[in-house]
Amino acid sequence: MNELLPLIYLSVLLVILAGSAVFIFRQVFQTRKTETNLSQLQKKLKQEQGTPLEYYQLGSIYLDKKLFVQAAKLFQKALKSGKKEEPENLALIHNALGYAYFAQEQYDMAIREYKEAVKNKADYITALNNLANAYERKKLTAQALEIYEQTLTYAPNNSVAKRRAESLRKRLVTSN
């Protein structure tokens, strides 16, 4: 048994190293892919007018990099591009623009964009949760609760909406 102990330790170490190598490789590959997309989209959009999808994709990369001002400008260009978009796509763009404003603590503008997203797609759960969260940040508890409850009509098992609605109900009861 004592002869097997070093072999077991070595095997465990190799498994851990192999797992770490796979994780690092995936991260490097994902980063290279993102950087390539970033470079290609930037180059294309400098040379010509892009599609709403291209502006949205580049804006999303900027959001991931926490470049919120630049992301917001790209989402605005996507909305102003003049090309007709499906309501679902418009909802995505408005929600992303709302997130960019929210991250900059521009809650009124974020609320406006989240409302536009929901107007384009009434059952857009992410936008509804984002809207309720923005209301919470503005200390508009009743409005936030109303939106979380609306979210639960579309997605009864939504854990975020359940948890936040319950918390807000308690807060409203204790404040009255």
mmCIF file of C-alpha atoms in Angstrom:
data_model
loop_
_atom_site.group_PDB
_atom_site.id
_atom_site.type_symbol
_atom_site.label_atom_id
_atom_site.label_comp_id
_atom_site.label_asym_id
_atom_site.label_seq_id
_atom_site.Cartn_x
_atom_site.Cartn_y
_atom_site.Cartn_z
ATOM 1 C CA MET A 1 0.000 0.000 0.000
ATOM 2 C CA ASN A 2 2.826 2.430 0.822
ATOM 3 C CA GLU A 3 4.250 1.923 -2.688
ATOM 4 C CA LEU A 4 0.937 3.023 -4.235
ATOM 5 C CA LEU A 5 0.647 6.242 -2.253
ATOM 6 C CA PRO A 6 3.163 8.244 -4.369
ATOM 7 C CA LEU A 7 1.512 6.906 -7.530
ATOM 8 C CA ILE A 8 -1.920 8.013 -6.303
ATOM 9 C CA TYR A 9 -0.598 11.482 -5.403
ATOM 10 C CA LEU A 10 1.091 11.777 -8.763
ATOM 11 C CA SER A 11 -2.097 10.698 -10.580
ATOM 12 C CA VAL A 12 -4.197 13.234 -8.668
ATOM 13 C CA LEU A 13 -1.653 15.951 -9.421
ATOM 14 C CA LEU A 14 -1.683 15.088 -13.131
ATOM 15 C CA VAL A 15 -5.502 15.194 -13.215
ATOM 16 C CA ILE A 16 -5.486 18.603 -11.523
ATOM 17 C CA LEU A 17 -2.832 19.912 -13.917
ATOM 18 C CA ALA A 18 -4.694 18.547 -16.943
ATOM 19 C CA GLY A 19 -7.939 20.162 -15.755
ATOM 20 C CA SER A 20 -6.159 23.460 -15.207
ATOM 21 C CA ALA A 21 -4.579 23.296 -18.654
ATOM 22 C CA VAL A 22 -7.958 22.675 -20.296
ATOM 23 C CA PHE A 23 -9.486 25.596 -18.381
ATOM 24 C CA ILE A 24 -6.639 27.950 -19.331
ATOM 25 C CA PHE A 25 -6.772 26.830 -22.977
ATOM 26 C CA ARG A 26 -10.522 27.511 -23.101
ATOM 27 C CA GLN A 27 -10.049 30.962 -21.568
ATOM 28 C CA VAL A 28 -7.268 31.861 -24.025
ATOM 29 C CA PHE A 29 -9.333 30.583 -26.960
ATOM 30 C CA GLN A 30 -12.407 32.542 -25.817
ATOM 31 C CA THR A 31 -10.368 35.714 -25.323
ATOM 32 C CA ARG A 32 -8.754 35.395 -28.762
ATOM 33 C CA LYS A 33 -12.156 34.838 -30.349
ATOM 34 C CA THR A 34 -13.583 37.922 -28.611
ATOM 35 C CA GLU A 35 -10.592 40.064 -29.528
ATOM 36 C CA THR A 36 -10.791 38.919 -33.161
ATOM 37 C CA ASN A 37 -14.512 39.776 -33.287
ATOM 38 C CA LEU A 38 -13.781 43.127 -31.653
ATOM 39 C CA SER A 39 -11.079 43.949 -34.177
ATOM 40 C CA GLN A 40 -13.145 42.880 -37.187
ATOM 41 C CA LEU A 41 -16.252 44.773 -36.081
ATOM 42 C CA GLN A 42 -14.304 47.943 -35.234
ATOM 43 C CA LYS A 43 -12.561 47.873 -38.606
ATOM 44 C CA LYS A 44 -15.783 47.281 -40.552
ATOM 45 C CA LEU A 45 -17.805 49.912 -38.682
ATOM 46 C CA LYS A 46 -15.089 52.542 -39.210
ATOM 47 C CA GLN A 47 -15.261 51.977 -42.962
ATOM 48 C CA GLU A 48 -18.995 51.697 -43.513
ATOM 49 C CA GLN A 49 -22.439 51.885 -41.998
ATOM 50 C CA GLY A 50 -23.140 48.710 -40.052
ATOM 51 C CA THR A 51 -26.252 46.721 -39.389
ATOM 52 C CA PRO A 52 -28.071 46.972 -36.052
ATOM 53 C CA LEU A 53 -26.791 43.463 -35.254
ATOM 54 C CA GLU A 54 -23.163 44.498 -35.827
ATOM 55 C CA TYR A 55 -23.524 47.557 -33.600
ATOM 56 C CA TYR A 56 -25.222 45.370 -30.990
ATOM 57 C CA GLN A 57 -22.445 42.776 -31.135
ATOM 58 C CA LEU A 58 -19.701 45.367 -30.772
ATOM 59 C CA GLY A 59 -21.613 47.100 -27.986
ATOM 60 C CA SER A 60 -21.972 43.773 -26.173
ATOM 61 C CA ILE A 61 -18.216 43.229 -26.346
ATOM 62 C CA TYR A 62 -17.723 46.699 -24.868
ATOM 63 C CA LEU A 63 -20.198 45.843 -22.095
ATOM 64 C CA ASP A 64 -18.155 42.743 -21.279
ATOM 65 C CA LYS A 65 -15.069 44.957 -21.096
ATOM 66 C CA LYS A 66 -16.987 47.392 -18.858
ATOM 67 C CA LEU A 67 -16.667 50.211 -21.402
ATOM 68 C CA PHE A 68 -20.198 51.427 -20.744
ATOM 69 C CA VAL A 69 -20.085 54.838 -22.431
ATOM 70 C CA GLN A 70 -18.757 53.368 -25.683
ATOM 71 C CA ALA A 71 -21.276 50.519 -25.483
ATOM 72 C CA ALA A 72 -24.165 52.958 -25.046
ATOM 73 C CA LYS A 73 -23.078 54.916 -28.133
ATOM 74 C CA LEU A 74 -23.023 51.723 -30.205
ATOM 75 C CA PHE A 75 -26.448 50.624 -28.997
ATOM 76 C CA GLN A 76 -27.794 54.075 -29.871
ATOM 77 C CA LYS A 77 -26.306 53.708 -33.369
ATOM 78 C CA ALA A 78 -27.972 50.302 -33.665
ATOM 79 C CA LEU A 79 -31.333 51.904 -32.885
ATOM 80 C CA LYS A 80 -30.724 54.855 -35.231
ATOM 81 C CA SER A 81 -29.304 52.844 -38.127
ATOM 82 C CA GLY A 82 -32.545 53.223 -40.021
ATOM 83 C CA LYS A 83 -32.809 49.534 -40.783
ATOM 84 C CA LYS A 84 -36.049 47.800 -39.833
ATOM 85 C CA GLU A 85 -35.541 45.347 -36.979
ATOM 86 C CA GLU A 86 -37.759 42.689 -35.477
ATOM 87 C CA PRO A 87 -39.322 43.645 -32.111
ATOM 88 C CA GLU A 88 -37.338 40.884 -30.364
ATOM 89 C CA ASN A 89 -34.065 42.346 -31.653
ATOM 90 C CA LEU A 90 -35.111 45.855 -30.688
ATOM 91 C CA ALA A 91 -35.901 44.547 -27.213
ATOM 92 C CA LEU A 92 -32.377 43.117 -26.933
ATOM 93 C CA ILE A 93 -30.808 46.398 -28.010
ATOM 94 C CA HIS A 94 -32.951 48.516 -25.654
ATOM 95 C CA ASN A 95 -32.210 46.159 -22.751
ATOM 96 C CA ALA A 96 -28.465 46.323 -23.440
ATOM 97 C CA LEU A 97 -28.609 50.113 -23.682
ATOM 98 C CA GLY A 98 -30.520 50.176 -20.395
ATOM 99 C CA TYR A 99 -27.813 48.039 -18.812
ATOM 100 C CA ALA A 100 -25.110 50.409 -20.073
ATOM 101 C CA TYR A 101 -26.966 53.341 -18.486
ATOM 102 C CA PHE A 102 -27.612 51.384 -15.283
ATOM 103 C CA ALA A 103 -23.914 50.590 -14.950
ATOM 104 C CA GLN A 104 -23.238 54.336 -15.155
ATOM 105 C CA GLU A 105 -25.879 54.944 -12.450
ATOM 106 C CA GLN A 106 -28.127 56.789 -14.932
ATOM 107 C CA TYR A 107 -31.198 55.059 -13.580
ATOM 108 C CA ASP A 108 -33.871 57.228 -15.238
ATOM 109 C CA MET A 109 -32.388 56.564 -18.661
ATOM 110 C CA ALA A 110 -32.000 52.871 -17.837
ATOM 111 C CA ILE A 111 -35.667 52.688 -16.813
ATOM 112 C CA ARG A 112 -36.716 54.321 -20.075
ATOM 113 C CA GLU A 113 -34.726 51.787 -22.122
ATOM 114 C CA TYR A 114 -35.932 48.785 -20.105
ATOM 115 C CA LYS A 115 -39.525 49.974 -20.647
ATOM 116 C CA GLU A 116 -38.847 50.160 -24.392
ATOM 117 C CA ALA A 117 -37.464 46.629 -24.308
ATOM 118 C CA VAL A 118 -40.601 45.381 -22.558
ATOM 119 C CA LYS A 119 -42.798 47.337 -24.989
ATOM 120 C CA ASN A 120 -41.140 45.425 -27.852
ATOM 121 C CA LYS A 121 -41.328 42.067 -26.071
ATOM 122 C CA ALA A 122 -43.733 41.984 -23.130
ATOM 123 C CA ASP A 123 -42.479 38.658 -21.761
ATOM 124 C CA TYR A 124 -38.770 39.590 -21.842
ATOM 125 C CA ILE A 125 -37.863 38.333 -18.364
ATOM 126 C CA THR A 126 -34.362 39.796 -18.255
ATOM 127 C CA ALA A 127 -35.625 43.268 -19.149
ATOM 128 C CA LEU A 128 -38.425 42.998 -16.585
ATOM 129 C CA ASN A 129 -35.983 42.008 -13.839
ATOM 130 C CA ASN A 130 -33.629 44.803 -14.907
ATOM 131 C CA LEU A 131 -36.481 47.319 -14.849
ATOM 132 C CA ALA A 132 -37.536 46.247 -11.359
ATOM 133 C CA ASN A 133 -33.925 46.433 -10.182
ATOM 134 C CA ALA A 134 -33.604 49.970 -11.553
ATOM 135 C CA TYR A 135 -36.799 50.947 -9.705
ATOM 136 C CA GLU A 136 -35.292 49.510 -6.543
ATOM 137 C CA ARG A 137 -32.146 51.584 -7.012
ATOM 138 C CA LYS A 138 -34.351 54.662 -7.340
ATOM 139 C CA LYS A 139 -36.106 53.607 -4.094
ATOM 140 C CA LEU A 140 -39.406 53.175 -5.972
ATOM 141 C CA THR A 141 -40.378 50.087 -4.004
ATOM 142 C CA ALA A 142 -44.026 49.833 -5.106
ATOM 143 C CA GLN A 143 -43.113 50.059 -8.797
ATOM 144 C CA ALA A 144 -40.328 47.504 -8.371
ATOM 145 C CA LEU A 145 -42.690 45.079 -6.639
ATOM 146 C CA GLU A 146 -45.279 45.538 -9.395
ATOM 147 C CA ILE A 147 -42.709 44.682 -12.080
ATOM 148 C CA TYR A 148 -41.381 41.659 -10.174
ATOM 149 C CA GLU A 149 -44.970 40.407 -9.858
ATOM 150 C CA GLN A 150 -45.462 40.982 -13.590
ATOM 151 C CA THR A 151 -42.297 38.949 -14.184
ATOM 152 C CA LEU A 152 -43.738 36.114 -12.113
ATOM 153 C CA THR A 153 -46.847 35.998 -14.326
ATOM 154 C CA TYR A 154 -44.589 35.123 -17.265
ATOM 155 C CA ALA A 155 -42.036 33.046 -15.337
ATOM 156 C CA PRO A 156 -43.537 31.747 -12.074
ATOM 157 C CA ASN A 157 -40.283 30.001 -11.097
ATOM 158 C CA ASN A 158 -38.004 32.987 -11.671
ATOM 159 C CA SER A 159 -35.850 32.904 -8.545
ATOM 160 C CA VAL A 160 -34.721 36.542 -8.755
ATOM 161 C CA ALA A 161 -38.253 37.887 -9.063
ATOM 162 C CA LYS A 162 -39.533 35.570 -6.307
ATOM 163 C CA ARG A 163 -36.797 36.520 -3.863
ATOM 164 C CA ARG A 164 -36.925 40.265 -4.566
ATOM 165 C CA ALA A 165 -40.746 40.435 -4.564
ATOM 166 C CA GLU A 166 -40.870 38.698 -1.190
ATOM 167 C CA SER A 167 -38.270 41.075 0.229
ATOM 168 C CA LEU A 168 -40.085 44.137 -1.129
ATOM 169 C CA ARG A 169 -43.447 42.942 0.216
ATOM 170 C CA LYS A 170 -41.903 42.653 3.692
ATOM 171 C CA ARG A 171 -40.363 46.096 3.335
ATOM 172 C CA LEU A 172 -43.702 47.625 2.315
ATOM 173 C CA VAL A 173 -45.547 45.925 5.199
ATOM 174 C CA THR A 174 -43.047 47.130 7.812
ATOM 175 C CA SER A 175 -43.024 50.679 6.450
ATOM 176 C CA ASN A 176 -46.842 50.974 6.617
#
